[in-house]
Amino acid sequence: MRINYLFFVILTRAVHTTLGATYYRTSQLAGQSFLDAFNFQAISDPTNGRVTYVDESTAQADGLVSVANNKLTLRADYTTRLSSSDPGRKSFRIQSNSQYTTHVAIFDIAHMPQGCGTWPAVCEVGGNWPNEGEVDIVEGVNDQTPNRCSLHTSSGCTMPSSRSMTGTVDGTDCSAYDNYNAGCGVEFNDNLSYGPNFNNNGGGWYAVERSSSYIKVFFWERTSGSVPSDVKSPGSSINTSNWGTPVAYFPSTDCNFSTYFGAHNIIINLTFCGDWAGSSSAYSASGCPSTCVDYVNNNPSAFSNAYFEFNSLNIYQ
Ligand SMILES: *[C@@H]1O[C@H](CO)[C@@H](O)[C@H](O)[C@H]1NC(C)=O
Ligand SMILES: *[C@@H]1O[C@H](CO)[C@@H](O)[C@H](O)[C@H]1NC(C)=O
Ligand SMILES: *[C@@H]1O[C@H](CO)[C@@H](O)[C@H](O)[C@H]1NC(C)=O
Ligand SMILES: *[C@@H]1O[C@H](CO)[C@@H](O)[C@H](O)[C@H]1NC(C)=O
């Protein structure tokens, strides 16, 4: 009897740690308020891309950022042909003014950058990389579907190989120093989660939930019949317990979150080529023409769809 009771307690605890929680909205961002909550980082690309990250006044002057109908659009230059001596294609890298630890962020995305050579990302990153951790929510290269999300940390954080999630494990060692920084990834089982397929389907909702004991990434296609009501129409509070099984579940079982994850900024960026998109294996495997840098230099009009359009970003804590 006693033993049975003990097992019951252990079992309920184990189940409960994967359940969600209730959170309250601290930011409701769309259009101009979304833009105002971020700053442009005109830095050199840490991933060695064929890119020039511009400051906000350049982005405004060149039409790389715009607000219309309460939507925020961020794009790369698609009119300039570059010579090999020019710096890279102009693009954006924006960082949230605020930092977050435990929170939920719901990104309602109408369109993401597409095109050969593109490498867009929506991520959450701490300072002193990789010591305070990184969560890549949306990331991919060269229009290859589906999406792959991942964690990147200092050495010693790993993920169990079997977890309660709909995605597929692609790496269990989160250390940025191993496996060329592939991180502990999870590949989505949904080709509408990324690139042209995502865009042609009207985009969708990405959400990340970070608690003290897990990080979860969720995705719902625009046309899905199972989008939770508090995701579809974000209100003043949400209850992630009703969101179903996440695409990616990263528990703290073998990764002490207080050691590996600090306060994070949200970063939204778009580079070209570089360490991943431009690697000869990734670029040629995607069926893209020529070489990545040559293609990006010489085909500006190929990047007319290299843009993010955000309907909103709601943050709960
Ligand atoms: C976007 O920024 C994050 C944080 O610095 C970085 O980890 C990621 O590789 C960047 N992605 C691209 C495509 O530049
Ligand atoms: C996604 O597309 C790839 C390439 O066309 C295909 O091999 C794969 O089976 C598709 N996956 C899903 C989940 O539909
Ligand atoms: C959140 O949803 C779960 C599952 O439906 C429910 O048990 C719990 O009471 C809800 N929490 C709140 C605060 O409503
Ligand atoms: C995680 O690390 C923190 C800070 O180093 C420590 O206080 C805590 O006991 C650790 N938790 C576990 C479960 O090991």
mmCIF file of C-alpha atoms and ligand atoms in Angstrom:
data_model
loop_
_atom_site.group_PDB
_atom_site.id
_atom_site.type_symbol
_atom_site.label_atom_id
_atom_site.label_comp_id
_atom_site.label_asym_id
_atom_site.label_seq_id
_atom_site.Cartn_x
_atom_site.Cartn_y
_atom_site.Cartn_z
ATOM 1 C CA MET A 1 0.000 0.000 0.000
ATOM 2 C CA ARG A 2 2.690 2.348 1.011
ATOM 3 C CA ILE A 3 4.814 1.389 -1.932
ATOM 4 C CA ASN A 4 1.874 1.807 -4.279
ATOM 5 C CA TYR A 5 1.222 5.250 -2.882
ATOM 6 C CA LEU A 6 4.861 6.165 -3.394
ATOM 7 C CA PHE A 7 4.717 5.033 -6.996
ATOM 8 C CA PHE A 8 1.557 7.049 -7.453
ATOM 9 C CA VAL A 9 3.264 10.170 -6.167
ATOM 10 C CA ILE A 10 6.279 9.646 -8.399
ATOM 11 C CA LEU A 11 4.051 9.004 -11.394
ATOM 12 C CA THR A 12 1.884 12.084 -10.876
ATOM 13 C CA ARG A 13 4.944 14.238 -10.351
ATOM 14 C CA ALA A 14 6.554 12.942 -13.529
ATOM 15 C CA VAL A 15 3.404 13.665 -15.500
ATOM 16 C CA HIS A 16 2.884 17.042 -13.920
ATOM 17 C CA THR A 17 6.309 18.355 -14.806
ATOM 18 C CA THR A 18 5.336 18.160 -18.480
ATOM 19 C CA LEU A 19 2.064 20.012 -17.954
ATOM 20 C CA GLY A 20 1.907 23.691 -18.654
ATOM 21 C CA ALA A 21 0.914 26.624 -16.508
ATOM 22 C CA THR A 22 -0.982 29.887 -16.534
ATOM 23 C CA TYR A 23 0.842 33.078 -17.536
ATOM 24 C CA TYR A 24 -0.193 36.728 -17.753
ATOM 25 C CA ARG A 25 0.503 39.072 -20.638
ATOM 26 C CA THR A 26 3.287 41.617 -20.188
ATOM 27 C CA SER A 27 3.692 42.737 -23.833
ATOM 28 C CA GLN A 28 1.195 42.964 -26.660
ATOM 29 C CA LEU A 29 3.187 43.929 -29.737
ATOM 30 C CA ALA A 30 2.084 44.572 -33.309
ATOM 31 C CA GLY A 31 3.258 46.932 -36.039
ATOM 32 C CA GLN A 32 4.895 50.030 -34.552
ATOM 33 C CA SER A 33 4.846 48.759 -30.953
ATOM 34 C CA PHE A 34 6.628 45.573 -32.112
ATOM 35 C CA LEU A 35 9.288 47.685 -33.818
ATOM 36 C CA ASP A 36 9.642 49.973 -30.782
ATOM 37 C CA ALA A 37 10.295 46.983 -28.509
ATOM 38 C CA PHE A 38 13.405 46.028 -30.527
ATOM 39 C CA ASN A 39 16.655 47.651 -31.610
ATOM 40 C CA PHE A 40 18.690 47.093 -34.769
ATOM 41 C CA GLN A 41 22.120 45.531 -34.332
ATOM 42 C CA ALA A 42 24.453 46.727 -37.072
ATOM 43 C CA ILE A 43 27.110 44.190 -36.115
ATOM 44 C CA SER A 44 29.235 41.864 -38.174
ATOM 45 C CA ASP A 45 27.465 38.539 -38.560
ATOM 46 C CA PRO A 46 28.752 35.977 -36.025
ATOM 47 C CA THR A 47 27.849 33.239 -38.534
ATOM 48 C CA ASN A 48 30.053 34.713 -41.309
ATOM 49 C CA GLY A 49 27.229 35.366 -43.745
ATOM 50 C CA ARG A 50 27.214 37.326 -47.005
ATOM 51 C CA VAL A 51 25.330 40.069 -45.189
ATOM 52 C CA THR A 52 25.540 43.643 -43.927
ATOM 53 C CA TYR A 53 23.351 44.179 -40.894
ATOM 54 C CA VAL A 54 22.102 47.763 -41.030
ATOM 55 C CA ASP A 55 21.084 50.243 -38.333
ATOM 56 C CA GLU A 56 17.492 51.393 -38.048
ATOM 57 C CA SER A 57 17.871 54.650 -39.977
ATOM 58 C CA THR A 58 19.428 52.797 -42.918
ATOM 59 C CA ALA A 59 16.706 50.153 -42.715
ATOM 60 C CA GLN A 60 14.058 52.902 -42.811
ATOM 61 C CA ALA A 61 15.762 54.807 -45.647
ATOM 62 C CA ASP A 62 16.197 51.653 -47.747
ATOM 63 C CA GLY A 63 12.700 50.333 -47.079
ATOM 64 C CA LEU A 64 13.972 47.268 -45.242
ATOM 65 C CA VAL A 65 11.582 47.857 -42.357
ATOM 66 C CA SER A 66 7.963 48.929 -42.637
ATOM 67 C CA VAL A 67 4.775 49.029 -40.643
ATOM 68 C CA ALA A 68 1.407 48.782 -42.392
ATOM 69 C CA ASN A 69 -2.000 47.521 -41.282
ATOM 70 C CA ASN A 70 -0.520 46.907 -37.851
ATOM 71 C CA LYS A 71 1.941 44.364 -39.276
ATOM 72 C CA LEU A 72 5.724 44.591 -39.108
ATOM 73 C CA THR A 73 7.760 43.713 -42.184
ATOM 74 C CA LEU A 74 11.529 43.185 -42.108
ATOM 75 C CA ARG A 75 13.333 42.432 -45.346
ATOM 76 C CA ALA A 76 16.683 42.235 -47.074
ATOM 77 C CA ASP A 77 17.700 44.432 -49.988
ATOM 78 C CA TYR A 78 16.386 42.937 -53.262
ATOM 79 C CA THR A 79 17.413 45.563 -55.775
ATOM 80 C CA THR A 80 21.199 45.871 -55.492
ATOM 81 C CA ARG A 81 23.587 43.718 -57.471
ATOM 82 C CA LEU A 82 26.759 43.250 -55.454
ATOM 83 C CA SER A 83 30.312 42.948 -56.690
ATOM 84 C CA SER A 84 32.595 40.565 -54.882
ATOM 85 C CA SER A 85 34.341 43.515 -53.210
ATOM 86 C CA ASP A 86 31.075 44.939 -51.814
ATOM 87 C CA PRO A 87 30.154 44.044 -48.267
ATOM 88 C CA GLY A 88 27.245 41.604 -48.058
ATOM 89 C CA ARG A 89 23.587 42.061 -48.903
ATOM 90 C CA LYS A 90 21.872 44.510 -46.572
ATOM 91 C CA SER A 91 19.594 42.844 -44.061
ATOM 92 C CA PHE A 92 18.276 43.092 -40.506
ATOM 93 C CA ARG A 93 19.129 41.750 -37.108
ATOM 94 C CA ILE A 94 16.862 43.055 -34.366
ATOM 95 C CA GLN A 95 17.092 42.387 -30.644
ATOM 96 C CA SER A 96 14.410 42.882 -27.997
ATOM 97 C CA ASN A 97 15.002 45.701 -25.522
ATOM 98 C CA SER A 98 13.746 43.445 -22.729
ATOM 99 C CA GLN A 99 15.136 40.175 -21.460
ATOM 100 C CA TYR A 100 13.170 37.130 -20.402
ATOM 101 C CA THR A 101 13.666 34.098 -18.198
ATOM 102 C CA THR A 102 10.468 32.110 -17.537
ATOM 103 C CA HIS A 103 7.929 33.275 -20.109
ATOM 104 C CA VAL A 104 5.807 32.363 -23.092
ATOM 105 C CA ALA A 105 6.174 34.160 -26.427
ATOM 106 C CA ILE A 106 3.624 33.694 -29.220
ATOM 107 C CA PHE A 107 4.828 34.760 -32.670
ATOM 108 C CA ASP A 108 2.044 35.135 -35.222
ATOM 109 C CA ILE A 109 4.000 35.018 -38.480
ATOM 110 C CA ALA A 110 2.360 35.686 -41.861
ATOM 111 C CA HIS A 111 5.512 35.227 -43.953
ATOM 112 C CA MET A 112 9.131 34.211 -43.462
ATOM 113 C CA PRO A 113 12.179 34.903 -45.664
ATOM 114 C CA GLN A 114 12.553 32.512 -48.594
ATOM 115 C CA GLY A 115 15.071 32.017 -51.369
ATOM 116 C CA CYS A 116 18.274 30.144 -52.093
ATOM 117 C CA GLY A 117 21.017 31.263 -49.714
ATOM 118 C CA THR A 118 18.622 32.613 -47.072
ATOM 119 C CA TRP A 119 19.160 31.719 -43.423
ATOM 120 C CA PRO A 120 16.511 33.345 -41.224
ATOM 121 C CA ALA A 121 16.104 32.835 -37.504
ATOM 122 C CA VAL A 122 13.853 33.695 -34.581
ATOM 123 C CA CYS A 123 15.745 32.893 -31.419
ATOM 124 C CA GLU A 124 16.325 33.729 -27.762
ATOM 125 C CA VAL A 125 19.895 34.290 -26.667
ATOM 126 C CA GLY A 126 21.735 35.199 -23.467
ATOM 127 C CA GLY A 127 24.920 37.213 -23.033
ATOM 128 C CA ASN A 128 28.454 35.839 -22.992
ATOM 129 C CA TRP A 129 27.529 33.238 -25.612
ATOM 130 C CA PRO A 130 27.134 30.313 -25.214
ATOM 131 C CA ASN A 131 27.316 30.437 -21.404
ATOM 132 C CA GLU A 132 23.786 31.770 -20.932
ATOM 133 C CA GLY A 133 22.281 29.586 -23.611
ATOM 134 C CA GLU A 134 20.418 29.957 -26.863
ATOM 135 C CA VAL A 135 17.017 28.708 -27.999
ATOM 136 C CA ASP A 136 16.472 28.701 -31.766
ATOM 137 C CA ILE A 137 12.739 28.615 -32.391
ATOM 138 C CA VAL A 138 12.528 29.138 -36.152
ATOM 139 C CA GLU A 139 15.620 28.391 -38.199
ATOM 140 C CA GLY A 140 16.537 26.878 -41.528
ATOM 141 C CA VAL A 141 18.470 27.411 -44.747
ATOM 142 C CA ASN A 142 17.898 27.443 -48.496
ATOM 143 C CA ASP A 143 14.129 26.841 -48.226
ATOM 144 C CA GLN A 144 14.740 23.316 -46.916
ATOM 145 C CA THR A 145 11.731 22.077 -44.961
ATOM 146 C CA PRO A 146 10.757 21.346 -42.259
ATOM 147 C CA ASN A 147 11.781 23.716 -39.455
ATOM 148 C CA ARG A 148 14.443 22.622 -36.959
ATOM 149 C CA CYS A 149 14.560 24.180 -33.499
ATOM 150 C CA SER A 150 17.468 23.687 -31.114
ATOM 151 C CA LEU A 151 19.239 24.562 -27.878
ATOM 152 C CA HIS A 152 22.866 25.663 -27.697
ATOM 153 C CA THR A 153 24.738 25.827 -24.399
ATOM 154 C CA SER A 154 28.135 25.540 -22.821
ATOM 155 C CA SER A 155 29.477 22.004 -22.255
ATOM 156 C CA GLY A 156 27.529 19.526 -20.146
ATOM 157 C CA CYS A 157 23.869 20.000 -21.056
ATOM 158 C CA THR A 158 22.219 17.058 -22.782
ATOM 159 C CA MET A 159 18.680 15.971 -23.640
ATOM 160 C CA PRO A 160 17.100 12.536 -23.195
ATOM 161 C CA SER A 161 16.783 10.711 -26.506
ATOM 162 C CA SER A 162 13.151 9.809 -25.858
ATOM 163 C CA ARG A 163 10.747 12.621 -24.983
ATOM 164 C CA SER A 164 7.085 13.495 -25.127
ATOM 165 C CA MET A 165 6.909 15.570 -28.322
ATOM 166 C CA THR A 166 5.777 15.359 -31.949
ATOM 167 C CA GLY A 167 9.139 16.326 -33.467
ATOM 168 C CA THR A 168 12.127 14.076 -34.135
ATOM 169 C CA VAL A 169 15.343 14.209 -32.121
ATOM 170 C CA ASP A 170 18.271 15.513 -34.140
ATOM 171 C CA GLY A 171 21.087 15.655 -31.606
ATOM 172 C CA THR A 172 21.056 15.295 -27.818
ATOM 173 C CA ASP A 173 24.275 17.147 -26.937
ATOM 174 C CA CYS A 174 23.460 20.842 -26.571
ATOM 175 C CA SER A 175 27.081 21.980 -26.255
ATOM 176 C CA ALA A 176 27.979 24.665 -28.779
ATOM 177 C CA TYR A 177 31.519 23.252 -28.756
ATOM 178 C CA ASP A 178 30.525 19.842 -30.103
ATOM 179 C CA ASN A 179 29.279 18.697 -33.525
ATOM 180 C CA TYR A 180 30.038 22.047 -35.158
ATOM 181 C CA ASN A 181 27.490 23.698 -32.875
ATOM 182 C CA ALA A 182 24.542 21.757 -34.292
ATOM 183 C CA GLY A 183 23.059 21.840 -30.781
ATOM 184 C CA CYS A 184 20.377 19.503 -29.527
ATOM 185 C CA GLY A 185 17.901 19.858 -32.340
ATOM 186 C CA VAL A 186 14.372 18.752 -32.986
ATOM 187 C CA GLU A 187 13.130 18.430 -36.528
ATOM 188 C CA PHE A 188 9.462 19.193 -37.079
ATOM 189 C CA ASN A 189 7.298 16.578 -38.768
ATOM 190 C CA ASP A 190 5.479 19.240 -40.753
ATOM 191 C CA ASN A 191 6.593 20.593 -44.098
ATOM 192 C CA LEU A 192 4.270 23.575 -43.720
ATOM 193 C CA SER A 193 6.446 24.792 -40.827
ATOM 194 C CA TYR A 194 9.094 26.467 -42.965
ATOM 195 C CA GLY A 195 9.940 28.311 -46.171
ATOM 196 C CA PRO A 196 7.751 28.632 -49.265
ATOM 197 C CA ASN A 197 5.317 25.984 -47.978
ATOM 198 C CA PHE A 198 4.806 27.947 -44.766
ATOM 199 C CA ASN A 199 4.302 31.149 -46.756
ATOM 200 C CA ASN A 200 1.914 29.653 -49.292
ATOM 201 C CA ASN A 201 -0.202 28.380 -46.424
ATOM 202 C CA GLY A 202 -0.482 31.832 -44.829
ATOM 203 C CA GLY A 203 2.200 31.148 -42.216
ATOM 204 C CA GLY A 204 1.185 30.216 -38.697
ATOM 205 C CA TRP A 205 1.926 30.518 -35.022
ATOM 206 C CA TYR A 206 5.172 29.650 -33.286
ATOM 207 C CA ALA A 207 5.316 29.685 -29.502
ATOM 208 C CA VAL A 208 8.035 29.049 -26.953
ATOM 209 C CA GLU A 209 7.398 28.277 -23.296
ATOM 210 C CA ARG A 210 10.320 28.468 -20.892
ATOM 211 C CA SER A 211 9.738 27.385 -17.290
ATOM 212 C CA SER A 212 12.342 26.602 -14.658
ATOM 213 C CA SER A 213 12.216 22.921 -15.616
ATOM 214 C CA TYR A 214 11.547 22.773 -19.379
ATOM 215 C CA ILE A 215 11.528 24.607 -22.670
ATOM 216 C CA LYS A 216 8.803 23.750 -25.163
ATOM 217 C CA VAL A 217 8.361 24.883 -28.751
ATOM 218 C CA PHE A 218 4.912 24.745 -30.362
ATOM 219 C CA PHE A 219 3.774 25.320 -33.929
ATOM 220 C CA TRP A 220 0.339 25.540 -35.539
ATOM 221 C CA GLU A 221 -0.221 25.939 -39.268
ATOM 222 C CA ARG A 222 -2.439 28.870 -40.250
ATOM 223 C CA THR A 223 -5.064 26.419 -41.509
ATOM 224 C CA SER A 224 -4.850 24.000 -38.577
ATOM 225 C CA GLY A 225 -8.124 23.109 -36.896
ATOM 226 C CA SER A 226 -6.456 22.679 -33.511
ATOM 227 C CA VAL A 227 -5.000 26.118 -32.771
ATOM 228 C CA PRO A 228 -5.721 26.842 -29.084
ATOM 229 C CA SER A 229 -8.105 29.775 -28.682
ATOM 230 C CA ASP A 230 -5.598 31.668 -26.521
ATOM 231 C CA VAL A 231 -3.028 31.386 -29.325
ATOM 232 C CA LYS A 232 -5.396 32.329 -32.137
ATOM 233 C CA SER A 233 -6.766 35.331 -30.230
ATOM 234 C CA PRO A 234 -4.203 36.129 -27.552
ATOM 235 C CA GLY A 235 -5.809 37.678 -24.482
ATOM 236 C CA SER A 236 -4.573 38.822 -21.110
ATOM 237 C CA SER A 237 -3.728 35.307 -19.893
ATOM 238 C CA ILE A 238 -2.942 31.899 -21.336
ATOM 239 C CA ASN A 239 -2.946 28.363 -19.989
ATOM 240 C CA THR A 240 -0.362 26.247 -21.774
ATOM 241 C CA SER A 241 -1.741 23.086 -20.147
ATOM 242 C CA ASN A 242 -4.355 23.093 -22.884
ATOM 243 C CA TRP A 243 -1.942 23.380 -25.787
ATOM 244 C CA GLY A 244 -1.356 19.673 -26.304
ATOM 245 C CA THR A 245 1.932 17.917 -27.022
ATOM 246 C CA PRO A 246 4.665 20.349 -28.116
ATOM 247 C CA VAL A 247 6.718 19.854 -31.260
ATOM 248 C CA ALA A 248 9.854 20.058 -29.135
ATOM 249 C CA TYR A 249 10.243 19.315 -25.444
ATOM 250 C CA PHE A 250 13.541 20.107 -23.732
ATOM 251 C CA PRO A 251 13.418 19.059 -20.064
ATOM 252 C CA SER A 252 15.989 20.046 -17.453
ATOM 253 C CA THR A 253 16.511 16.375 -16.481
ATOM 254 C CA ASP A 254 20.132 16.305 -17.667
ATOM 255 C CA CYS A 255 20.638 20.050 -17.973
ATOM 256 C CA ASN A 256 20.426 22.285 -14.920
ATOM 257 C CA PHE A 257 18.647 25.312 -16.367
ATOM 258 C CA SER A 258 19.957 27.686 -13.696
ATOM 259 C CA THR A 259 23.482 26.761 -14.793
ATOM 260 C CA TYR A 260 22.958 26.819 -18.556
ATOM 261 C CA PHE A 261 20.281 29.446 -19.232
ATOM 262 C CA GLY A 262 20.358 33.108 -18.244
ATOM 263 C CA ALA A 263 18.113 36.019 -19.172
ATOM 264 C CA HIS A 264 17.493 36.020 -22.923
ATOM 265 C CA ASN A 265 16.859 38.643 -25.558
ATOM 266 C CA ILE A 266 14.678 37.743 -28.519
ATOM 267 C CA ILE A 267 16.639 38.065 -31.764
ATOM 268 C CA ILE A 268 15.171 38.024 -35.268
ATOM 269 C CA ASN A 269 17.713 37.945 -38.063
ATOM 270 C CA LEU A 270 18.287 37.073 -41.689
ATOM 271 C CA THR A 271 21.682 36.291 -43.105
ATOM 272 C CA PHE A 272 22.826 34.762 -46.397
ATOM 273 C CA CYS A 273 25.208 31.859 -46.968
ATOM 274 C CA GLY A 274 27.691 31.745 -44.059
ATOM 275 C CA ASP A 275 28.524 28.802 -41.812
ATOM 276 C CA TRP A 276 25.341 26.822 -42.454
ATOM 277 C CA ALA A 277 23.411 28.047 -45.522
ATOM 278 C CA GLY A 278 26.608 28.572 -47.501
ATOM 279 C CA SER A 279 28.375 25.362 -46.567
ATOM 280 C CA SER A 280 28.945 23.386 -49.731
ATOM 281 C CA SER A 281 26.952 20.435 -48.424
ATOM 282 C CA ALA A 282 23.892 22.432 -47.352
ATOM 283 C CA TYR A 283 23.803 24.703 -50.394
ATOM 284 C CA SER A 284 24.241 22.098 -53.095
ATOM 285 C CA ALA A 285 22.068 19.555 -51.276
ATOM 286 C CA SER A 286 19.186 22.008 -51.510
ATOM 287 C CA GLY A 287 19.315 22.092 -55.306
ATOM 288 C CA CYS A 288 20.197 25.787 -55.394
ATOM 289 C CA PRO A 289 22.155 27.101 -58.415
ATOM 290 C CA SER A 290 25.775 28.252 -58.749
ATOM 291 C CA THR A 291 27.599 28.961 -55.498
ATOM 292 C CA CYS A 292 25.839 30.630 -52.602
ATOM 293 C CA VAL A 293 27.858 33.868 -52.561
ATOM 294 C CA ASP A 294 27.726 34.223 -56.347
ATOM 295 C CA TYR A 295 23.972 33.696 -56.348
ATOM 296 C CA VAL A 296 23.380 36.179 -53.530
ATOM 297 C CA ASN A 297 25.637 38.796 -55.173
ATOM 298 C CA ASN A 298 24.165 38.609 -58.642
ATOM 299 C CA ASN A 299 20.443 37.898 -58.273
ATOM 300 C CA PRO A 300 18.897 40.667 -56.179
ATOM 301 C CA SER A 301 15.376 40.055 -57.490
ATOM 302 C CA ALA A 302 15.572 36.482 -56.169
ATOM 303 C CA PHE A 303 15.228 38.030 -52.698
ATOM 304 C CA SER A 304 11.964 39.909 -53.153
ATOM 305 C CA ASN A 305 10.393 37.314 -50.855
ATOM 306 C CA ALA A 306 13.218 37.348 -48.337
ATOM 307 C CA TYR A 307 11.128 38.999 -45.669
ATOM 308 C CA PHE A 308 9.403 38.361 -42.363
ATOM 309 C CA GLU A 309 5.908 39.683 -41.880
ATOM 310 C CA PHE A 310 4.722 39.518 -38.291
ATOM 311 C CA ASN A 311 1.086 39.916 -37.357
ATOM 312 C CA SER A 312 1.928 40.119 -33.661
ATOM 313 C CA LEU A 313 4.132 39.058 -30.779
ATOM 314 C CA ASN A 314 2.501 38.474 -27.401
ATOM 315 C CA ILE A 315 4.645 37.821 -24.343
ATOM 316 C CA TYR A 316 3.401 36.303 -21.086
ATOM 317 C CA GLN A 317 5.225 35.886 -17.806
HETATM 318 C C1 LIG B 1 20.834 34.895 -35.436
HETATM 319 O O1 LIG B 1 21.323 35.341 -34.205
HETATM 320 C C2 LIG B 1 21.554 34.296 -33.292
HETATM 321 C C3 LIG B 1 22.005 34.933 -32.020
HETATM 322 O O2 LIG B 1 23.203 35.620 -32.200
HETATM 323 C C4 LIG B 1 22.584 33.333 -33.830
HETATM 324 O O3 LIG B 1 22.755 32.253 -32.946
HETATM 325 C C5 LIG B 1 22.093 32.799 -35.125
HETATM 326 O O4 LIG B 1 23.053 31.954 -35.664
HETATM 327 C C6 LIG B 1 21.824 33.951 -36.035
HETATM 328 N N1 LIG B 1 21.316 33.443 -37.240
HETATM 329 C C7 LIG B 1 21.678 33.916 -38.360
HETATM 330 C C8 LIG B 1 21.028 33.338 -39.505
HETATM 331 O O5 LIG B 1 22.494 34.826 -38.443
HETATM 332 C C1 LIG B 2 8.697 16.780 -46.309
HETATM 333 O O1 LIG B 2 9.215 16.916 -47.602
HETATM 334 C C2 LIG B 2 10.301 16.033 -47.857
HETATM 335 C C3 LIG B 2 10.903 16.411 -49.180
HETATM 336 O O2 LIG B 2 9.917 16.568 -50.156
HETATM 337 C C4 LIG B 2 9.788 14.614 -47.820
HETATM 338 O O3 LIG B 2 10.844 13.721 -48.043
HETATM 339 C C5 LIG B 2 9.217 14.360 -46.445
HETATM 340 O O4 LIG B 2 8.641 13.083 -46.402
HETATM 341 C C6 LIG B 2 8.168 15.389 -46.097
HETATM 342 N N1 LIG B 2 7.831 15.225 -44.703
HETATM 343 C C7 LIG B 2 6.593 15.322 -44.260
HETATM 344 C C8 LIG B 2 6.408 15.175 -42.800
HETATM 345 O O5 LIG B 2 5.643 15.519 -44.994
HETATM 346 C C1 LIG B 3 -5.196 25.179 -16.901
HETATM 347 O O1 LIG B 3 -5.685 24.086 -17.635
HETATM 348 C C2 LIG B 3 -5.617 22.861 -16.921
HETATM 349 C C3 LIG B 3 -5.962 21.754 -17.889
HETATM 350 O O2 LIG B 3 -7.175 22.020 -18.522
HETATM 351 C C4 LIG B 3 -6.521 22.931 -15.728
HETATM 352 O O3 LIG B 3 -6.422 21.728 -14.985
HETATM 353 C C5 LIG B 3 -6.072 24.088 -14.837
HETATM 354 O O4 LIG B 3 -6.974 24.255 -13.794
HETATM 355 C C6 LIG B 3 -6.042 25.382 -15.671
HETATM 356 N N1 LIG B 3 -5.479 26.435 -14.848
HETATM 357 C C7 LIG B 3 -6.156 27.554 -14.581
HETATM 358 C C8 LIG B 3 -5.478 28.539 -13.722
HETATM 359 O O5 LIG B 3 -7.267 27.765 -15.049
HETATM 360 C C1 LIG B 4 21.297 23.687 -10.290
HETATM 361 O O1 LIG B 4 22.294 24.659 -10.127
HETATM 362 C C2 LIG B 4 22.001 25.550 -9.079
HETATM 363 C C3 LIG B 4 23.009 26.693 -9.164
HETATM 364 O O2 LIG B 4 24.287 26.219 -9.438
HETATM 365 C C4 LIG B 4 22.017 24.804 -7.775
HETATM 366 O O3 LIG B 4 21.717 25.698 -6.718
HETATM 367 C C5 LIG B 4 20.949 23.736 -7.838
HETATM 368 O O4 LIG B 4 20.993 22.941 -6.677
HETATM 369 C C6 LIG B 4 21.120 22.843 -9.042
HETATM 370 N N1 LIG B 4 19.957 21.988 -9.175
HETATM 371 C C7 LIG B 4 20.053 20.684 -9.332
HETATM 372 C C8 LIG B 4 18.768 19.947 -9.464
HETATM 373 O O5 LIG B 4 21.112 20.103 -9.368
#
